[in-house]
Amino acid sequence: MITVTRTSMPPLAEYVAYLERIWPTAYLTNNGPLCCELASQLKDCLGVGNLELVANGTLALQLAIKALEVRGEVITTPYSYVATTNAILWESCDPVFVDVDPQTLCIDPALIESAITARTSAILATHVYGYPCDVDAIQNIADRHGLRVIYDAAHAFGVKLNGRSLLAHGDCSTLSFHSTKLFHCGEGGAVIARTPALSQRVFLMTMFGHCGEERYVEIGINAKMSELHAAMGLSVLPRVDDFIARRRHCSGRYDALLEGLPLHRPKVVAGLDYNYAYYPVLFEDHATMMRVRRALLDHDIMPRRYFFPSLNTLPFLREALRRPCPVSEDAASRVLALPLSAELEDAEVDSVVGCLREALAW
Ligand SMILES: *Cc1c(COP(=O)(O)O)cnc(C)c1O
């Protein structure tokens, strides 16, 4: 079976070596030495100054919203994973969906301003598949209207734009270290904040807002990463460059083998140092995509309709929140993420493409 992604496991001995450091101390959580070590390695590797580890990427979004005191309406993308919208709703804010750019599938900055109202307090956009949003245009709008900017950067681990970490943009960026992501801790995530003060606030909020022995500073939650998850992260992190290289190789192989077929790929902007997190392809229409998907499934190949549904059509949204987003809805109706991981073999890329060609009768 070829699945859309496979979790890359570190050598067991390396994970065990970290566990052996934990055992004598019985220090399993509460920002222990392994979490501190992981946070420091991640800051170096990602080139960011302020980073707080958290239990998962969804809590990272919720904490960013809380720590920035975002309320009312949040302008957001309909083309992302459901966690992006859920985090907004969970924090009692209203998502205002603004359609995406048909080339990049990231939020279209040209449509943001007309969606701003007196209740708007933030823009929460996703660097979808690790492709950057138009960060300069978004910041410019945010500055003119006094809005906060949060990036869901769950796909953007290690991505650079013009030589600088993509995570350095906005007031906050959030990462997910779920086992399906490029870099993982099993479960985990991080908040990258523009200022040390904001980072400190997020940190405090991850531990009940409880500081020192008897200081209860503000409302917090438990969003701490455990030492066991940090141990996984520390064993995986040294391999990330190899993962990216292998993914780059497989993506290049797909590029070469799919050349000339009737399908589209999102546009890559200039100055991008990409992480090869996903390999999305857009077919000509919904029926073609479904035909290809069926053919792949029949050969035990599991692509994923990533992203589907377009989030503005989620069934549990209040009627007033369901604005049409034709570009996103169209993309969601005909996109497939093809299998891609550091574990994918050349022969597997070849069988995915062989099967896809056959379904397209090309
Ligand atoms: C994976 C993902 C999340 C959620 O992260 P978890 O760590 O699973 O909570 C949020 N947003 C996007 C875009 C994701 O892909």
Coordinates of C-alpha atoms and ligand atoms in Angstrom, one line a residue:
M1 CA 0.0 0.0 0.0
I2 CA 1.2 3.5 -0.8
T3 CA -0.3 6.1 1.5
V4 CA -0.3 9.9 1.1
T5 CA 2.3 10.2 3.8
R6 CA 4.4 7.9 6.0
T7 CA 5.8 8.8 9.3
S8 CA 9.6 8.8 9.4
M9 CA 10.8 7.0 12.5
P10 CA 14.2 7.7 14.0
P11 CA 16.4 4.8 14.9
L12 CA 14.9 3.3 18.0
A13 CA 18.3 3.4 19.8
E14 CA 18.4 7.1 19.5
Y15 CA 15.0 7.6 21.0
V16 CA 15.9 5.2 23.8
A17 CA 19.1 7.1 24.5
Y18 CA 16.9 10.2 25.3
L19 CA 14.6 8.1 27.4
E20 CA 17.6 6.9 29.4
R21 CA 18.3 10.6 30.2
I22 CA 14.7 10.9 31.5
W23 CA 14.4 7.8 33.6
P24 CA 16.8 8.6 36.5
T25 CA 15.2 12.0 36.9
A26 CA 11.5 11.0 36.5
Y27 CA 11.1 14.4 35.0
L28 CA 8.4 13.8 32.4
T29 CA 7.0 17.2 31.8
N30 CA 6.8 20.9 32.9
N31 CA 9.3 22.3 30.4
G32 CA 12.0 19.9 31.3
P33 CA 15.6 19.7 30.0
L34 CA 14.6 17.9 26.7
C35 CA 12.0 20.5 25.9
C36 CA 14.5 23.2 26.5
E37 CA 17.0 21.5 24.3
L38 CA 14.5 20.9 21.5
A39 CA 13.3 24.5 21.7
S40 CA 16.9 25.8 21.4
Q41 CA 17.7 23.5 18.5
L42 CA 14.6 24.5 16.7
K43 CA 15.3 28.2 17.1
D44 CA 18.8 27.6 15.5
C45 CA 17.5 25.4 12.8
L46 CA 14.5 27.6 11.8
G47 CA 16.3 30.9 12.3
V48 CA 13.8 32.4 14.7
G49 CA 14.3 34.2 18.0
N50 CA 11.1 33.4 19.9
L51 CA 9.6 29.9 19.9
E52 CA 7.4 28.1 22.5
L53 CA 6.8 24.4 22.3
V54 CA 3.2 23.3 22.7
A55 CA 1.2 20.0 22.8
N56 CA -0.1 20.3 19.2
G57 CA -0.6 22.6 16.3
T58 CA -4.3 23.3 17.1
L59 CA -3.5 24.6 20.6
A60 CA -0.7 26.7 19.0
L61 CA -3.4 28.4 16.9
Q62 CA -5.7 28.9 19.9
L63 CA -2.9 30.3 22.0
A64 CA -1.9 32.7 19.3
I65 CA -5.4 34.0 19.1
K66 CA -5.7 34.3 22.9
A67 CA -2.3 35.8 23.5
L68 CA -2.9 38.5 20.8
E69 CA -6.4 39.2 22.3
V70 CA -8.0 38.6 19.0
R71 CA -11.8 38.9 19.1
G72 CA -14.8 39.6 16.9
E73 CA -14.1 38.8 13.2
V74 CA -11.0 37.1 11.9
I75 CA -10.3 37.2 8.2
T76 CA -9.2 33.7 7.1
T77 CA -8.6 31.3 4.3
P78 CA -11.2 28.7 3.2
Y79 CA -8.4 26.6 1.7
S80 CA -6.7 24.9 4.7
Y81 CA -7.2 22.1 7.2
V82 CA -10.3 22.3 9.4
A83 CA -8.1 23.1 12.4
T84 CA -7.6 26.6 11.1
T85 CA -11.3 27.4 11.1
N86 CA -12.0 25.4 14.3
A87 CA -9.4 27.3 16.3
I88 CA -11.1 30.6 15.4
L89 CA -14.6 29.2 16.3
W90 CA -13.3 27.6 19.5
E91 CA -12.0 30.9 20.6
S92 CA -15.5 32.4 20.1
C93 CA -14.5 34.5 17.1
D94 CA -16.2 34.6 13.7
P95 CA -14.2 33.4 10.7
V96 CA -14.7 35.6 7.7
F97 CA -13.7 33.7 4.6
V98 CA -11.8 35.5 1.9
D99 CA -11.2 33.5 -1.3
V100 CA -7.7 32.4 -2.4
D101 CA -5.5 33.3 -5.3
P102 CA -6.0 30.8 -8.1
Q103 CA -2.3 30.5 -8.7
T104 CA -0.9 30.0 -5.2
L105 CA -4.1 28.8 -3.4
C106 CA -3.1 31.1 -0.5
I107 CA -5.5 33.9 0.7
D108 CA -5.9 36.6 -2.0
P109 CA -4.7 39.9 -0.5
A110 CA -6.7 41.9 -3.1
L111 CA -9.9 40.6 -1.6
I112 CA -9.1 41.2 2.1
E113 CA -9.8 44.9 2.4
S114 CA -13.4 44.7 1.3
A115 CA -14.0 42.1 4.0
I116 CA -12.8 44.3 6.9
T117 CA -15.5 45.6 9.2
A118 CA -15.4 47.5 12.5
R119 CA -15.4 44.0 14.2
T120 CA -12.3 42.7 12.4
S121 CA -9.3 42.2 14.6
A122 CA -7.0 39.8 12.8
I123 CA -6.0 38.0 9.7
L124 CA -5.3 34.3 10.1
A125 CA -3.9 32.8 6.9
T126 CA -2.3 29.5 6.0
H127 CA 0.9 29.0 4.0
V128 CA -0.8 26.2 2.3
Y129 CA 1.4 23.2 1.3
G130 CA 4.3 25.4 2.6
Y131 CA 3.8 27.9 -0.2
P132 CA 4.1 31.4 1.2
C133 CA 1.2 33.8 1.4
D134 CA 1.8 37.3 0.0
V135 CA 3.3 38.3 3.4
D136 CA 4.2 41.9 2.3
A137 CA 0.7 42.7 1.0
I138 CA -1.0 41.2 4.0
Q139 CA 1.3 43.1 6.5
N140 CA 0.6 46.3 4.6
I141 CA -3.2 45.8 4.9
A142 CA -2.9 44.8 8.6
D143 CA -0.8 47.9 9.4
R144 CA -3.2 50.3 7.7
H145 CA -6.2 48.8 9.6
G146 CA -4.5 48.0 12.9
L147 CA -5.1 44.2 12.5
R148 CA -3.1 41.3 14.0
V149 CA -1.6 38.8 11.6
I150 CA -1.3 35.1 12.5
Y151 CA 0.1 32.5 10.1
D152 CA -0.9 28.9 10.3
A153 CA 2.5 27.6 9.2
A154 CA 1.8 23.9 10.0
H155 CA 3.1 23.1 6.5
A156 CA 6.0 25.6 6.4
F157 CA 8.7 24.0 8.6
G158 CA 12.0 25.2 7.3
V159 CA 10.6 27.2 4.4
K160 CA 12.5 30.4 3.5
L161 CA 11.5 33.3 1.5
N162 CA 14.3 35.6 0.1
G163 CA 16.8 33.9 2.4
R164 CA 14.7 34.6 5.6
S165 CA 12.5 32.2 7.6
L166 CA 8.9 32.4 6.5
L167 CA 8.0 32.0 10.2
A168 CA 9.4 35.5 10.9
H169 CA 6.4 37.1 9.3
G170 CA 3.2 38.2 11.1
D171 CA 2.7 38.7 14.8
C172 CA 2.7 34.9 15.3
S173 CA 3.3 31.8 13.3
T174 CA 2.2 28.4 14.4
L175 CA 3.7 25.0 13.6
S176 CA 2.4 21.4 14.0
F177 CA 4.7 18.5 14.8
H178 CA 2.0 15.9 14.3
S179 CA 3.4 12.6 13.0
T180 CA 2.1 13.3 9.5
K181 CA 4.1 16.5 9.2
L182 CA 7.6 16.9 7.7
F183 CA 9.2 17.3 11.2
H184 CA 7.3 15.6 14.0
C185 CA 7.3 14.7 17.7
G186 CA 4.4 12.2 17.4
E187 CA 2.2 15.1 18.6
G188 CA 3.4 18.6 19.1
G189 CA 3.6 22.1 17.9
A190 CA 5.1 25.5 18.4
V191 CA 4.2 29.2 18.5
I192 CA 6.8 31.6 16.9
A193 CA 6.2 35.1 18.2
R194 CA 7.5 38.4 16.8
T195 CA 8.4 39.8 20.2
P196 CA 9.8 38.2 23.4
A197 CA 6.9 39.7 25.4
L198 CA 4.4 37.9 23.3
S199 CA 6.4 34.7 23.4
Q200 CA 6.6 34.9 27.2
R201 CA 2.8 35.4 27.4
V202 CA 2.2 32.3 25.2
F203 CA 4.6 30.3 27.4
L204 CA 2.7 31.4 30.6
M205 CA -0.6 30.5 28.9
T206 CA 0.7 27.0 28.1
M207 CA 1.1 26.4 31.9
F208 CA -2.3 27.5 33.3
G209 CA -1.0 31.1 33.5
H210 CA 0.7 29.9 36.7
C211 CA 4.2 31.3 37.3
G212 CA 6.5 30.3 40.2
E213 CA 5.0 28.8 43.3
E214 CA 2.0 31.0 44.0
R215 CA 1.6 33.5 41.2
Y216 CA -1.5 33.0 39.1
V217 CA -1.1 35.7 36.5
E218 CA -3.9 35.2 34.0
I219 CA -6.2 32.6 32.4
G220 CA -4.1 29.8 30.9
I221 CA -4.6 26.3 29.8
N222 CA -2.4 23.2 29.8
A223 CA -0.7 23.1 26.4
K224 CA 2.7 21.8 27.5
M225 CA 4.8 19.4 25.4
S226 CA 5.9 16.4 27.4
E227 CA 9.6 15.2 27.7
L228 CA 8.6 12.0 25.9
H229 CA 7.5 14.0 22.8
A230 CA 10.5 16.3 23.0
A231 CA 12.7 13.1 23.0
M232 CA 11.0 12.0 19.8
G233 CA 11.6 15.5 18.3
L234 CA 15.2 15.5 19.3
S235 CA 15.7 12.1 17.6
V236 CA 13.9 13.2 14.4
L237 CA 15.4 16.7 14.0
P238 CA 18.9 15.7 12.9
R239 CA 17.3 13.9 10.0
V240 CA 15.1 16.7 8.7
D241 CA 17.6 17.9 6.0
D242 CA 17.8 14.3 4.7
F243 CA 14.0 14.1 4.7
I244 CA 13.8 17.3 2.7
A245 CA 16.4 16.1 0.2
R246 CA 14.6 12.8 -0.3
R247 CA 11.2 14.6 -0.8
R248 CA 12.9 17.1 -3.2
H249 CA 14.1 14.1 -5.2
C250 CA 10.7 12.4 -5.3
S251 CA 9.0 15.7 -6.2
G252 CA 11.4 16.1 -9.1
R253 CA 10.7 12.6 -10.3
Y254 CA 6.9 13.4 -10.2
D255 CA 7.6 16.7 -12.1
A256 CA 9.5 14.9 -14.8
L257 CA 7.1 12.0 -15.2
L258 CA 3.9 14.2 -15.1
E259 CA 5.3 16.6 -17.7
G260 CA 2.7 17.3 -20.4
L261 CA -0.2 15.7 -18.6
P262 CA -3.5 17.7 -18.3
L263 CA -3.0 18.8 -14.7
H264 CA -1.9 21.9 -12.8
R265 CA 0.4 22.6 -9.9
P266 CA 0.2 25.6 -7.6
K267 CA 2.5 28.4 -8.7
V268 CA 5.8 28.7 -6.9
V269 CA 6.8 32.3 -6.1
A270 CA 10.3 33.7 -6.8
G271 CA 12.8 33.6 -3.9
L272 CA 11.2 30.4 -2.3
D273 CA 13.4 27.9 -0.6
Y274 CA 10.8 25.1 -0.4
N275 CA 10.5 22.2 2.0
Y276 CA 8.6 19.8 -0.3
A277 CA 6.0 19.1 2.3
Y278 CA 3.3 18.1 -0.2
Y279 CA 2.7 17.3 -3.9
P280 CA -0.7 18.6 -4.8
V281 CA -2.1 18.3 -8.3
L282 CA -5.2 19.9 -9.7
F283 CA -7.1 18.0 -12.4
E284 CA -9.2 19.6 -15.1
D285 CA -12.5 18.9 -13.3
H286 CA -14.1 17.1 -10.4
A287 CA -15.0 14.0 -12.5
T288 CA -11.5 13.6 -13.7
M289 CA -10.1 13.9 -10.2
M290 CA -12.6 11.3 -8.9
R291 CA -11.7 8.9 -11.8
V292 CA -8.0 9.2 -11.0
R293 CA -8.6 8.8 -7.3
R294 CA -10.7 5.6 -7.9
A295 CA -8.0 4.2 -10.1
L296 CA -5.3 4.9 -7.5
L297 CA -7.4 3.4 -4.7
D298 CA -8.0 0.3 -6.8
H299 CA -4.2 -0.1 -6.9
D300 CA -3.8 0.3 -3.1
I301 CA -2.5 3.9 -3.6
M302 CA -4.1 6.3 -1.1
P303 CA -3.9 9.9 -2.3
R304 CA -5.8 12.5 -0.2
R305 CA -8.4 15.1 -1.1
Y306 CA -6.2 17.7 0.6
F307 CA -7.9 20.1 1.0
F308 CA -11.5 19.2 0.9
P309 CA -14.0 20.5 1.8
S310 CA -13.5 24.2 1.2
L311 CA -13.8 25.5 4.8
N312 CA -16.5 28.1 4.0
T313 CA -18.8 25.2 3.3
L314 CA -18.3 23.3 6.6
P315 CA -21.7 21.9 7.7
F316 CA -21.6 23.3 11.2
L317 CA -21.0 26.9 10.2
R318 CA -23.8 29.4 11.0
E319 CA -25.5 30.5 7.8
A320 CA -24.1 34.0 8.1
L321 CA -20.5 32.7 8.0
R322 CA -20.9 30.8 4.7
R323 CA -19.8 33.2 2.1
P324 CA -19.1 31.9 -1.4
C325 CA -15.4 31.3 -2.2
P326 CA -15.6 30.1 -5.8
V327 CA -11.8 29.7 -6.4
S328 CA -11.3 27.7 -3.2
E329 CA -14.4 25.6 -3.8
D330 CA -13.3 24.8 -7.3
A331 CA -9.7 23.9 -6.2
A332 CA -11.1 21.7 -3.4
S333 CA -13.3 19.9 -5.9
R334 CA -10.5 18.7 -8.2
V335 CA -7.3 18.6 -6.1
L336 CA -5.4 15.5 -4.9
A337 CA -2.3 15.4 -2.8
L338 CA -0.2 12.6 -4.2
P339 CA 1.9 10.3 -1.9
L340 CA 5.0 12.1 -0.7
S341 CA 7.3 11.3 2.2
A342 CA 10.9 10.7 2.9
E343 CA 10.1 7.0 2.9
L344 CA 8.7 7.0 -0.6
E345 CA 10.7 4.9 -3.1
D346 CA 11.4 5.8 -6.8
A347 CA 9.5 2.7 -7.9
E348 CA 6.5 3.8 -5.9
V349 CA 6.5 7.3 -7.6
D350 CA 6.6 5.4 -10.9
S351 CA 3.6 3.3 -10.0
V352 CA 1.6 6.3 -8.8
V353 CA 2.3 8.0 -12.1
G354 CA 1.7 4.9 -14.2
C355 CA -1.7 4.5 -12.6
L356 CA -2.5 8.1 -13.0
R357 CA -1.6 8.1 -16.7
E358 CA -3.7 5.1 -17.3
A359 CA -6.7 6.7 -15.6
L360 CA -6.2 9.8 -17.7
A361 CA -5.7 7.6 -20.8
W362 CA -2.6 9.7 -21.6
Ligands
LIG1 C1 -1.9 19.6 10.8 C2 -2.5 20.9 10.7 C3 -3.0 21.6 11.8 C4 -3.2 20.9 13.1 O1 -2.1 20.5 13.8 P1 -2.2 19.4 14.9 O2 -0.8 19.3 15.5 O3 -2.6 18.1 14.3 O4 -3.2 19.9 15.9 C5 -3.4 22.9 11.6 N1 -3.4 23.5 10.4 C6 -2.9 22.9 9.3 C7 -2.9 23.6 8.1 C8 -2.5 21.6 9.4 O5 -2.1 20.9 8.3

